[in-house]
Each structure stands twice: as C-alpha cells, then as structure tokens.
Coordinates of C-alpha atoms in Angstrom, one line a residue:
X231 CA 34.8 160.0 198.4
X232 CA 32.9 162.5 196.6
X233 CA 34.8 165.4 197.2
X234 CA 36.3 165.8 193.6
X235 CA 32.9 166.3 192.3
X236 CA 32.1 168.7 195.3
X237 CA 35.5 170.7 194.3
X238 CA 34.6 170.6 190.7
X239 CA 31.0 171.8 191.2
X240 CA 32.7 175.1 193.8
X241 CA 35.1 175.9 191.1
X242 CA 33.1 175.6 187.9
X243 CA 29.8 177.8 187.3
X244 CA 26.7 175.0 187.1
X245 CA 25.4 176.4 184.1
X246 CA 28.7 175.4 182.5
X247 CA 29.1 172.2 183.9
X248 CA 25.7 170.9 183.0
X249 CA 26.7 172.1 179.4
X250 CA 29.5 170.3 179.6
X251 CA 28.0 166.9 180.9
X252 CA 25.3 167.4 178.0
X253 CA 27.4 167.7 174.8
X254 CA 29.9 165.0 176.6
X255 CA 27.1 162.4 176.7
X256 CA 25.6 163.6 173.2
X257 CA 29.1 162.8 171.6
X258 CA 29.4 159.4 173.5
X259 CA 25.7 158.5 172.5
X260 CA 26.9 159.1 168.9
X261 CA 29.8 157.1 169.1
X262 CA 29.6 153.6 167.9
X263 CA 32.8 151.4 168.1
X264 CA 33.6 150.7 164.4
X265 CA 34.4 146.6 164.8
X266 CA 35.9 145.4 162.0
X267 CA 33.5 143.8 160.0
X268 CA 35.2 143.6 156.8
X269 CA 35.9 139.5 157.4
X270 CA 34.5 136.5 156.1
X271 CA 30.8 136.3 155.7
X272 CA 29.7 133.0 157.4
X273 CA 26.7 133.2 155.3
X274 CA 28.8 132.2 151.9
X275 CA 29.0 128.5 153.4
X276 CA 26.0 126.0 153.8
X277 CA 24.1 126.9 156.1
X278 CA 23.2 124.4 159.2
X279 CA 19.8 123.0 158.4
X280 CA 17.6 122.5 161.3
X281 CA 17.9 118.5 161.3
X282 CA 21.9 119.4 161.9
X283 CA 20.9 121.8 164.7
X284 CA 19.1 119.1 166.1
X285 CA 21.8 116.6 165.6
X286 CA 24.4 118.7 167.3
X287 CA 21.9 119.6 170.4
X288 CA 21.8 115.8 170.8
X289 CA 25.5 115.3 170.7
X290 CA 25.5 117.9 173.1
X291 CA 23.3 116.3 175.3
X292 CA 25.4 113.2 175.3
X293 CA 27.7 114.8 176.8
X294 CA 26.1 115.9 179.5
X295 CA 25.4 112.5 180.6
X296 CA 29.2 111.7 181.2
X297 CA 30.1 112.4 184.9
X298 CA 33.3 114.6 184.5
X299 CA 33.4 115.5 187.8
X300 CA 36.4 117.3 189.3
X301 CA 35.8 117.0 193.5
X302 CA 38.9 118.4 194.3
X303 CA 42.6 119.0 193.3
X304 CA 44.0 115.5 192.0
X305 CA 40.7 114.0 192.7
X306 CA 38.6 113.6 189.4
X307 CA 36.7 111.0 187.3
X308 CA 39.3 109.4 185.4
X309 CA 36.8 107.1 183.6
X310 CA 34.3 109.3 182.8
X311 CA 37.0 111.7 181.4
X312 CA 38.5 108.7 178.8
X313 CA 34.4 108.0 178.1
X314 CA 34.3 111.8 177.0
X315 CA 37.4 111.2 175.1
X316 CA 35.6 108.3 173.4
X317 CA 32.4 110.6 172.5
X318 CA 34.3 113.3 170.7
X319 CA 36.1 110.8 168.7
X320 CA 32.5 109.0 167.6
X321 CA 31.0 112.8 167.4
X322 CA 33.7 114.3 164.9
X323 CA 35.1 111.7 162.8
X324 CA 36.5 114.0 160.5
X325 CA 38.7 115.8 163.0
X326 CA 39.9 112.8 164.0
X327 CA 40.9 111.2 160.9
X328 CA 42.2 114.5 159.4
X329 CA 46.2 114.1 157.9
X330 CA 46.6 117.6 158.8
X331 CA 44.9 117.6 162.8
X332 CA 47.4 116.2 165.4
X333 CA 45.8 114.9 168.7
X334 CA 47.1 114.1 171.9
X335 CA 46.4 113.3 175.2
X336 CA 48.1 115.4 177.7
X337 CA 49.0 114.2 180.9
X338 CA 46.4 110.8 180.8
X339 CA 43.2 113.1 180.7
X340 CA 43.8 116.4 178.6
X341 CA 43.4 117.2 175.1
X342 CA 45.6 119.0 172.8
X343 CA 44.3 119.5 169.0
X344 CA 47.1 121.1 166.6
X345 CA 45.4 122.3 163.2
X346 CA 48.1 122.5 161.3
X347 CA 47.8 125.7 158.5
X348 CA 49.2 125.2 154.7
X349 CA 51.6 128.4 155.3
X350 CA 54.2 127.6 157.9
X351 CA 56.9 128.6 156.1
X352 CA 59.2 130.5 157.9
X353 CA 58.8 134.0 156.8
X354 CA 57.3 137.3 157.7
X355 CA 54.0 137.0 156.3
X356 CA 53.5 134.0 158.5
X357 CA 50.9 134.4 161.5
X358 CA 51.8 133.3 164.6
X359 CA 49.3 130.5 166.4
X360 CA 46.5 130.6 168.3
X361 CA 44.4 128.1 171.0
X362 CA 41.1 128.1 171.9
X363 CA 40.5 126.7 175.5
X364 CA 37.9 125.3 177.3
X365 CA 37.5 122.6 179.9
X366 CA 36.4 119.1 180.1
X367 CA 34.9 118.5 183.8
X368 CA 32.0 119.7 185.7
X369 CA 31.9 121.0 189.4
X370 CA 29.5 118.7 191.7
X371 CA 26.0 118.8 192.2
X372 CA 23.4 118.5 195.1
X373 CA 21.4 115.6 195.3
X374 CA 18.0 116.3 194.7
X375 CA 17.9 120.2 193.6
X376 CA 17.4 120.1 190.2
X377 CA 13.7 120.1 189.4
X378 CA 13.6 120.1 185.9
X379 CA 15.4 117.1 184.9
X380 CA 18.3 115.1 186.8
X381 CA 22.2 116.7 186.6
X382 CA 23.2 114.3 184.4
X383 CA 20.3 112.9 182.2
X384 CA 20.9 115.1 179.2
X385 CA 17.4 116.1 178.6
X386 CA 16.2 117.8 175.6
X387 CA 13.0 119.6 176.4
X388 CA 11.3 122.2 174.5
X389 CA 14.4 123.2 172.6
X390 CA 16.2 123.8 175.7
X391 CA 19.1 121.5 176.6
X392 CA 19.8 120.5 180.3
X393 CA 22.7 118.8 182.2
X394 CA 26.0 120.2 184.1
X395 CA 27.9 121.4 182.2
X396 CA 25.4 123.3 179.8
X397 CA 27.0 126.6 180.1
X398 CA 30.4 125.2 182.0
X399 CA 31.8 124.0 179.9
X400 CA 31.1 121.4 177.7
X401 CA 29.4 123.6 175.4
X402 CA 32.5 125.3 175.3
X403 CA 34.2 121.9 174.6
X404 CA 31.6 120.5 171.8
X405 CA 31.0 123.7 170.1
X406 CA 34.5 124.5 169.1
X407 CA 34.8 120.6 167.5
X408 CA 31.1 121.3 165.9
X409 CA 32.9 124.4 164.1
X410 CA 35.7 122.7 162.9
X411 CA 33.9 119.6 161.9
X412 CA 31.6 121.6 159.9
X413 CA 34.3 123.7 158.1
X414 CA 36.3 120.1 157.4
X415 CA 33.0 119.3 155.9
X416 CA 33.4 122.2 153.5
X417 CA 36.6 121.3 152.6
X418 CA 38.0 124.5 154.2
X419 CA 41.7 124.7 154.0
X420 CA 43.2 126.2 157.2
X421 CA 46.1 128.5 156.5
X422 CA 47.1 129.2 159.8
X423 CA 48.2 127.0 162.2
X424 CA 46.1 126.7 165.8
X425 CA 45.5 124.7 168.9
X426 CA 42.8 123.6 170.7
X427 CA 43.2 122.7 174.3
X428 CA 40.7 120.9 176.7
X429 CA 42.1 121.0 180.5
X430 CA 40.2 117.9 182.9
X431 CA 40.5 119.9 185.8
X432 CA 40.0 124.0 185.3
X433 CA 37.1 123.7 188.4
X434 CA 39.7 122.8 190.9
X435 CA 42.9 124.2 189.7
X436 CA 44.1 123.7 186.3
X437 CA 47.6 122.6 187.4
X438 CA 47.4 119.0 185.9
X439 CA 45.5 120.3 182.9
X440 CA 46.1 123.3 181.3
X441 CA 49.3 123.7 183.6
X442 CA 50.7 120.4 181.6
X443 CA 49.0 121.3 178.0
X444 CA 51.1 125.0 178.6
X445 CA 53.9 122.8 179.8
X446 CA 53.9 120.6 176.2
X447 CA 53.8 123.4 174.0
X448 CA 56.9 125.3 175.2
X449 CA 58.7 121.6 175.3
X450 CA 57.2 121.3 171.3
X451 CA 58.5 124.5 170.6
X452 CA 55.9 126.7 170.8
X453 CA 57.1 130.1 172.7
X454 CA 54.2 132.4 171.8
X455 CA 51.0 132.5 171.1
X456 CA 48.8 134.8 169.3
X457 CA 46.1 134.9 171.7
X458 CA 43.9 132.4 173.9
X459 CA 40.3 132.4 173.9
X460 CA 38.8 130.9 177.1
X461 CA 35.3 130.5 178.3
X462 CA 34.6 133.5 180.7
X463 CA 31.5 136.3 180.4
X464 CA 28.4 135.9 178.1
X465 CA 26.4 137.9 175.9
X466 CA 24.3 139.8 178.7
X467 CA 20.6 140.2 178.3
X468 CA 19.1 141.8 181.0
X469 CA 21.7 141.6 182.9
X470 CA 23.1 145.2 182.9
X471 CA 21.0 147.8 184.6
X472 CA 20.6 150.8 182.3
X473 CA 21.1 148.6 178.9
X474 CA 18.2 147.4 176.5
X475 CA 20.6 145.8 174.1
X476 CA 22.6 142.4 174.2
X477 CA 26.0 143.5 176.1
X478 CA 28.8 141.1 175.1
X479 CA 31.3 141.3 177.4
X480 CA 34.9 140.0 176.9
X481 CA 37.0 139.5 179.9
X482 CA 40.7 141.2 179.6
X483 CA 41.7 139.9 183.0
X484 CA 40.4 137.9 185.9
X485 CA 40.9 138.2 189.4
X486 CA 43.8 136.3 191.4
X487 CA 42.4 134.5 194.7
X488 CA 44.0 134.1 198.3
X489 CA 43.2 131.7 200.5
X490 CA 44.1 132.6 204.3
X491 CA 43.7 131.4 207.6
X492 CA 43.1 133.0 210.6
X493 CA 44.2 131.9 214.1
X494 CA 44.3 132.8 217.4
X495 CA 46.0 130.7 220.6
X496 CA 45.2 131.7 224.0
X497 CA 44.8 130.1 227.2
X498 CA 42.5 126.7 227.5
X499 CA 39.9 126.6 230.4
X500 CA 36.6 125.3 232.1
X501 CA 33.8 127.2 230.8
X502 CA 32.6 127.8 234.9
X503 CA 35.4 130.4 235.0
X504 CA 35.6 132.2 231.6
X505 CA 38.5 135.0 230.9
X506 CA 37.2 138.3 230.0
X507 CA 38.2 137.1 226.3
X508 CA 38.4 133.6 224.8
X509 CA 40.3 132.3 221.3
X510 CA 36.7 132.1 219.9
X511 CA 36.1 136.2 221.2
X512 CA 38.9 137.6 219.7
X513 CA 38.7 135.8 216.1
X514 CA 34.9 136.8 216.3
X515 CA 36.3 140.3 216.4
X516 CA 38.4 139.9 213.9
X517 CA 35.9 138.3 211.0
X518 CA 33.7 141.4 211.9
X519 CA 36.5 143.8 211.2
X520 CA 37.5 142.2 207.8
X521 CA 33.2 142.0 207.0
X522 CA 32.7 145.7 208.0
X523 CA 35.6 147.1 206.6
X524 CA 35.6 145.9 203.0
X525 CA 39.0 146.8 200.8
X526 CA 39.4 149.9 199.3
X527 CA 37.5 150.6 196.1
X528 CA 39.9 149.9 192.9
X529 CA 37.3 151.9 190.3
X530 CA 39.5 153.0 187.7
X531 CA 42.3 151.3 187.9
X532 CA 41.4 148.1 186.1
X533 CA 39.1 147.9 182.9
X534 CA 35.9 148.4 184.9
X535 CA 35.5 151.8 184.2
X536 CA 35.9 151.2 180.5
X537 CA 32.9 148.9 180.5
X538 CA 30.9 151.6 181.4
X539 CA 32.2 153.8 178.7
X540 CA 31.7 151.5 176.3
X541 CA 28.2 150.6 177.3
X542 CA 27.5 154.1 176.9
X543 CA 26.3 155.0 174.0
X544 CA 24.1 152.1 174.4
X545 CA 22.7 153.0 177.9
X546 CA 18.9 154.7 178.5
X547 CA 19.8 158.6 178.9
X548 CA 20.3 158.9 182.8
X549 CA 22.7 156.0 182.5
X550 CA 24.3 157.5 179.8
X551 CA 24.7 160.8 181.1
X552 CA 26.6 159.1 184.3
X553 CA 28.6 156.6 182.2
X554 CA 29.5 159.2 179.8
X555 CA 31.2 161.9 182.0
X556 CA 33.3 159.2 184.5
X557 CA 36.0 161.9 183.9
X558 CA 33.8 163.5 187.0
X559 CA 31.1 161.2 188.0
X560 CA 33.5 158.1 188.7
X561 CA 33.2 158.5 192.4
X562 CA 29.3 158.6 192.1
X563 CA 29.3 155.6 189.9
X564 CA 31.6 153.8 192.5
X565 CA 29.4 154.8 195.2
X566 CA 26.2 152.9 193.6
X567 CA 28.3 150.0 192.6
X568 CA 29.0 149.5 196.1
X569 CA 25.0 148.9 197.2
X570 CA 25.0 145.6 195.5
X571 CA 27.5 142.7 196.5
X572 CA 27.2 141.8 192.6
X573 CA 28.5 145.3 191.3
X574 CA 30.7 145.7 194.0
X575 CA 32.9 143.0 193.7
X576 CA 33.7 144.4 190.4
X577 CA 35.3 147.3 191.7
X578 CA 37.6 145.8 194.8
X579 CA 39.4 143.0 196.2
X580 CA 36.3 141.0 197.9
X581 CA 36.9 138.9 201.7
X582 CA 34.8 136.1 202.1
X583 CA 35.3 134.0 205.6
X584 CA 34.1 130.7 204.3
X585 CA 35.1 128.1 207.1
X586 CA 35.8 128.8 211.3
X587 CA 36.6 126.1 213.6
X588 CA 37.0 126.4 217.1
X589 CA 35.4 124.5 220.3
X590 CA 35.0 120.9 221.0
X591 CA 33.1 119.9 224.1
X592 CA 30.3 122.3 225.4
X593 CA 31.9 123.1 229.0
X594 CA 35.5 123.6 227.7
X595 CA 37.0 127.1 226.5
X596 CA 39.2 126.4 223.4
X597 CA 42.6 127.2 223.3
X598 CA 42.8 127.7 219.6
X599 CA 40.3 128.9 216.8
X600 CA 40.8 129.4 213.1
X601 CA 38.9 131.0 210.6
X602 CA 39.6 130.4 206.8
X603 CA 39.3 133.5 204.2
X604 CA 38.9 133.5 200.9
X605 CA 39.8 136.5 198.6
X606 CA 39.4 137.2 195.3
X607 CA 41.7 139.9 194.1
X608 CA 41.4 143.1 192.2
X609 CA 44.0 143.5 189.3
X610 CA 45.1 146.6 190.9
X611 CA 46.0 145.2 194.2
X612 CA 48.2 142.5 195.1
X613 CA 48.9 140.0 198.0
X614 CA 50.9 142.4 200.2
X615 CA 48.4 144.7 200.0
X616 CA 45.5 143.0 201.1
X617 CA 47.6 141.3 204.1
X618 CA 48.4 145.1 205.2
X619 CA 44.9 146.0 204.5
X620 CA 43.7 142.9 207.5
X621 CA 46.4 143.7 209.5
X622 CA 45.3 146.7 209.7
X623 CA 41.2 147.0 210.7
X624 CA 42.0 144.1 212.5
X625 CA 44.3 145.7 214.7
X626 CA 45.0 142.8 217.1
X627 CA 48.4 141.2 217.4
X628 CA 47.1 138.3 219.0
X629 CA 45.8 137.1 215.3
X630 CA 47.8 135.4 213.0
X631 CA 47.9 135.6 209.5
X632 CA 49.1 132.5 207.5
X633 CA 48.9 132.3 203.8
X634 CA 47.6 128.8 202.5
X635 CA 46.9 129.3 199.0
X636 CA 47.3 132.4 196.7
X637 CA 47.7 133.1 192.8
X638 CA 48.0 136.6 191.8
X639 CA 45.5 138.6 189.1
X640 CA 46.5 137.8 185.4
X641 CA 47.8 140.3 183.4
X642 CA 45.2 143.1 181.8
X643 CA 45.4 141.9 178.0
X644 CA 45.4 145.0 175.8
X645 CA 42.2 145.9 174.1
X646 CA 40.4 148.4 171.4
X647 CA 40.2 149.1 168.2
X648 CA 43.5 148.9 167.2
X649 CA 44.4 145.8 168.8
X650 CA 43.5 143.3 166.6
X651 CA 43.2 140.1 168.1
X652 CA 40.8 141.7 170.4
X653 CA 39.0 143.6 167.4
X654 CA 39.1 140.0 166.1
X655 CA 36.9 138.6 168.9
X656 CA 34.5 141.4 169.1
X657 CA 33.7 141.6 165.0
X658 CA 33.5 137.7 165.2
X659 CA 30.6 138.4 168.1
X660 CA 28.9 141.0 166.1
X661 CA 28.4 139.0 163.4
X662 CA 26.7 136.7 165.4
X663 CA 24.7 139.2 167.9
X664 CA 25.0 142.4 165.4
X665 CA 22.8 144.5 167.8
X666 CA 25.0 143.7 170.9
X667 CA 27.5 146.4 172.3
X668 CA 31.1 144.8 173.2
X669 CA 32.4 145.9 176.4
X670 CA 35.9 144.7 178.4
X671 CA 35.8 143.6 182.1
X672 CA 37.7 141.7 184.6
X673 CA 36.4 138.2 185.2
X674 CA 35.8 137.4 189.1
X675 CA 36.1 134.2 188.0
X676 CA 39.4 131.9 187.6
X677 CA 40.0 130.4 184.1
X678 CA 42.8 128.0 182.8
X679 CA 44.1 131.3 181.2
X680 CA 46.4 131.6 184.1
X681 CA 48.6 128.8 182.8
X682 CA 48.8 130.3 179.4
X683 CA 50.2 133.5 180.7
X684 CA 53.9 133.1 179.9
X685 CA 52.9 132.1 176.2
X686 CA 50.7 134.9 175.5
X687 CA 50.0 138.7 176.2
X688 CA 46.5 138.7 175.0
X689 CA 44.2 136.6 177.3
X690 CA 40.9 136.9 176.7
X691 CA 37.2 135.3 177.8
X692 CA 34.0 134.8 176.4
X693 CA 31.2 132.4 176.3
X694 CA 29.6 133.3 173.5
X695 CA 26.0 132.4 173.8
X696 CA 23.0 134.5 176.0
X697 CA 22.9 134.5 179.4
X698 CA 20.0 136.0 181.2
X699 CA 18.3 136.5 184.6
X700 CA 17.0 132.8 184.4
X701 CA 19.6 130.8 183.0
X702 CA 22.4 132.7 185.3
X703 CA 21.8 130.8 188.3
X704 CA 22.4 127.5 186.5
X705 CA 26.3 127.9 186.5
X706 CA 27.3 125.7 189.3
X707 CA 23.7 126.0 190.2
X708 CA 20.7 124.0 189.6
X709 CA 19.5 123.6 185.9
X710 CA 22.2 124.4 184.0
X711 CA 20.6 124.8 180.6
X712 CA 21.2 126.5 177.3
X713 CA 18.4 126.1 174.5
X714 CA 19.3 124.9 171.1
X715 CA 19.1 128.2 169.4
X716 CA 21.6 130.0 171.6
X717 CA 23.8 126.6 171.1
X718 CA 23.5 127.2 167.3
X719 CA 24.6 131.0 167.4
X720 CA 27.6 129.1 169.9
X721 CA 28.8 127.3 167.1
X722 CA 28.2 129.7 164.7
X723 CA 30.7 132.0 166.4
X724 CA 33.2 129.7 166.1
X725 CA 33.0 129.4 162.9
X726 CA 33.1 132.8 162.3
X727 CA 36.3 133.5 164.4
X728 CA 38.3 130.6 162.8
X729 CA 38.0 132.0 159.3
X730 CA 38.5 135.4 160.7
X731 CA 41.5 134.7 162.2
X732 CA 42.8 133.0 159.3
X733 CA 43.2 135.9 157.8
X734 CA 46.1 138.3 157.2
X735 CA 45.0 141.5 159.4
X736 CA 44.1 139.0 162.2
X737 CA 47.7 138.6 162.8
X738 CA 49.5 142.7 163.6
X739 CA 48.7 143.1 167.6
X740 CA 49.7 146.1 169.7
X741 CA 50.1 146.5 173.3
X742 CA 47.7 149.5 174.1
X743 CA 44.3 149.6 176.3
X744 CA 41.4 151.7 175.0
X745 CA 42.5 154.9 177.2
X746 CA 45.7 155.3 175.5
X747 CA 43.6 155.5 171.9

C-alpha cells in the first residue's frame, strides 16, 4: 500500500521532501475556505426570546410522544402518523392557514408543503425551486434499556429534550416548520418558491413516502429542483481526531446497499456418520473468507480525501502535516483509517453477516445452510464489483450468491466554493457556527434523498445541530436527546438558509467538484 511513498523517498532527497511537506502544510494552515458570508443577517429579524425557546422545545417534546414507528417495509403506525399531522397543524397555525402555502397529504401519510414565491414569472431571473426534506417516522426501541426517560415520554430534563426522534428526525421536521412559522410571524414574503417534503417511511425504505412525493412533483410539472437538503451528518464536537474545532460535515453522497444471500446445498445425513464437509462447514468457511478479506480501499475515489483536505487548516500540527500532504501520504492515512471499523467504513464497501440459518435437529446433518450478508457500497464501487470480490475470496463454486435487495450509491453531488448550492448551505452553517470548519463527506447511512436523484444533481445532507460522543449513541440507540440550546440553533440555521436561498445569487450553479477548482 505504501509503495508509492517508498519510491518517492528513494528518488527525492529526504531534506528536499521535508521542506516540501512543511511548505505544503504551512500553505494549508494559512488557507481558509471563504464561504460566502454576504448573506442576510439573521439578527436583523426579531430574536427568539427565552420564553419562545421553551415553547418551541415543548412542541418538539410533544411530537416525540407520538409513536410514529416504522417496523418494516409497508408496516408502520398509521394512526400515529395522522396524530402527528394534527400536532403540526396545531403547532403552526400560520403555515397551515397561509394563502401562499399549499399542503398536500401524499399517499395517505407523507406531507408536501409548497411555499409559493411571489416571483413566478417565466423569465431568466426566476430561481428554480428547492426542497427541504425530513421524515416523520422513527425506529423501534428496545424495551427497558432507556435510563433517563421513557422513549416516548417526551421529557425535558435540565435543558435536554429526551425521546425517540429527538435527533432522527423529528427535530428536523419541527425545526424546519418552526423557522418557517417564525418568518411568517415577521411578515416575510418569499420571492422564491420552495418545497418541504416529509416522508413517512424513511426508516424502512422511503418507497411509500419520499418516493411518492417525488412522483407527485413530477406529475405536477416539477422536473428540476435546484437542490434538496435532507438529514445526514452533524456539526461534530470531539468526534474528529486531531481537530478541536467543530466540524460541520455536509454529506454529498451516500453509500449504496446490497443484501445478498449465500447458500450451500449438500447431502443431508445422520450426525453419527458425518461427512468430511457439511453445508454448515462450507458456509462457515465462506463467511470467514468474507470477514477476513475486506473490499479494497477506495480512498481518493470519493469525497473522503477532500474531507481531510478541508479540515487540514484546523487540525493539530501533526495531523495537519498528514492531511495537507495527501498527494504523498494518502496510502499512510488509508492504512491508519483501516485500524478502526468506524473510520475504515469511510473508505471502502463494508461487509456485515447479519443472519445465518442451518440445522434444525441436534442429530441431523442439514442438507442446506444460508447466510444473509449486507454490504454498504462505496460510491466508487458497484454491485458487479462487490459480487466479483465475494466470489474470488470465497473461491468455492458450491457457495451460491443471490441478490436479495440492492440500491446503488447516489451520485456525488458537486461541492466547493464555486458551487452555489453547497456554498449556500455551508455559509448558512457558518452563520450559526462561525468557528466550525466545513467538510464534505459520504454518508454511510441511507436517506430519502435516494428518491430524489431524478429531480436534482445537488443532493446534500446535514442535521444542523451539534453531535458529541455522548449524544451520538442515541441515534437508533438509547436516551436519544437534544439540548434546548442546540435545538434553538437548529431552528436558526433554517431561518438563515431560507433567507439566504431567497437571494438571487443563490441560483447560479456549477457542476465542479472541489479538486477541479
């Protein structure tokens, strides 16, 4: 892996190489990405007072009491979803009574808000619409494992809101609508049309929710969205090694997934006369081969290299040397990433064996066995490459591979200073978290954005609140939580974004990635 580094060290005098590395590091640390801060100042509008902050927190807490669980594909709590609809109507009366806002219930349970701008003439000066996305459903909870509060109690304790959906993703639903209601309270008139789309089954597929929202938009003549912003990465605190500043991560793509079945068919028999190999034994060797032979690193073929380049100026000096010189040291960084499953997942297609089935009686050798394997596919990888790798490392024709489910990685959306949609989101983040550093990344988890790939080339992901080592475990885990202050900034971000997106300069998009600047 490090042969490139070795060859360069052989051919280039060491002293010259050290000087080159140092100069490159100094240049990187002096460089700051100048996101466009020529945006509307959020403070120009009346500020949210403390009493209103508490009221907004209580509205979110109420939403967390509604058990909108998605159990599996096509199995979700329909009555709870309708209860949440009513809670939104009660909480945001201006939105639901405004003559300029159209609310449609899509496929029974999803919601699509159309905010009609006052500049809809068909001319070159009109910006195309954009969409803010989130989802109404939540994942199930394990019984008896929450320690601070019950998962659907919606309690506020010492300035912290607890409940399933506090981070994923009812804070987005409520935060977006709080921002819109706030702007309507202040008599703001939108020039630009935009949409707010809330799917109801993101946690199990998104087919029935976001899929139908996309279908509805196309059927009503919407063929292009300027950009779509959904949940995703967070503003990370103490989660990026070597960086003390907040790191605001904007997802520009997300991994695909493939669920495969490995199966072996052999002759059954009695356990008293076992053959030299059994279906279970052959399958076990195949599973071991997959787990001990990971898919190849794709470092540098997705946004992961730019992630480290973007944060290099804020990193501690040792990390900065590494991150600033990836033209030379990328093999070394890739090797370091591979030491931890969390960081290794950034750079390659992952493999997880999730289900194994085999015998049915203690004294019978089964004639068949199977295993379910889940892959999260790197954007530079493909299903054919994944299957070919699996066949090669298993190296046993008795193991059959069948595709059960598959969805490809989403295309990598353009990012960088000259991509106005990305710049718009980045500058809005910087207005709320001015000391944070912006970085693009690939999301390892799937979102509803995969349903909107035909409507926009600019699909971005960020949940605009601070995530810490403590709160990270609550996502799909126990004691999910968000502080009132962080939720306040959540809302402020969407206020800033809506105002910034309403400016003419927000609409001039390019299609270049950062490395092409």
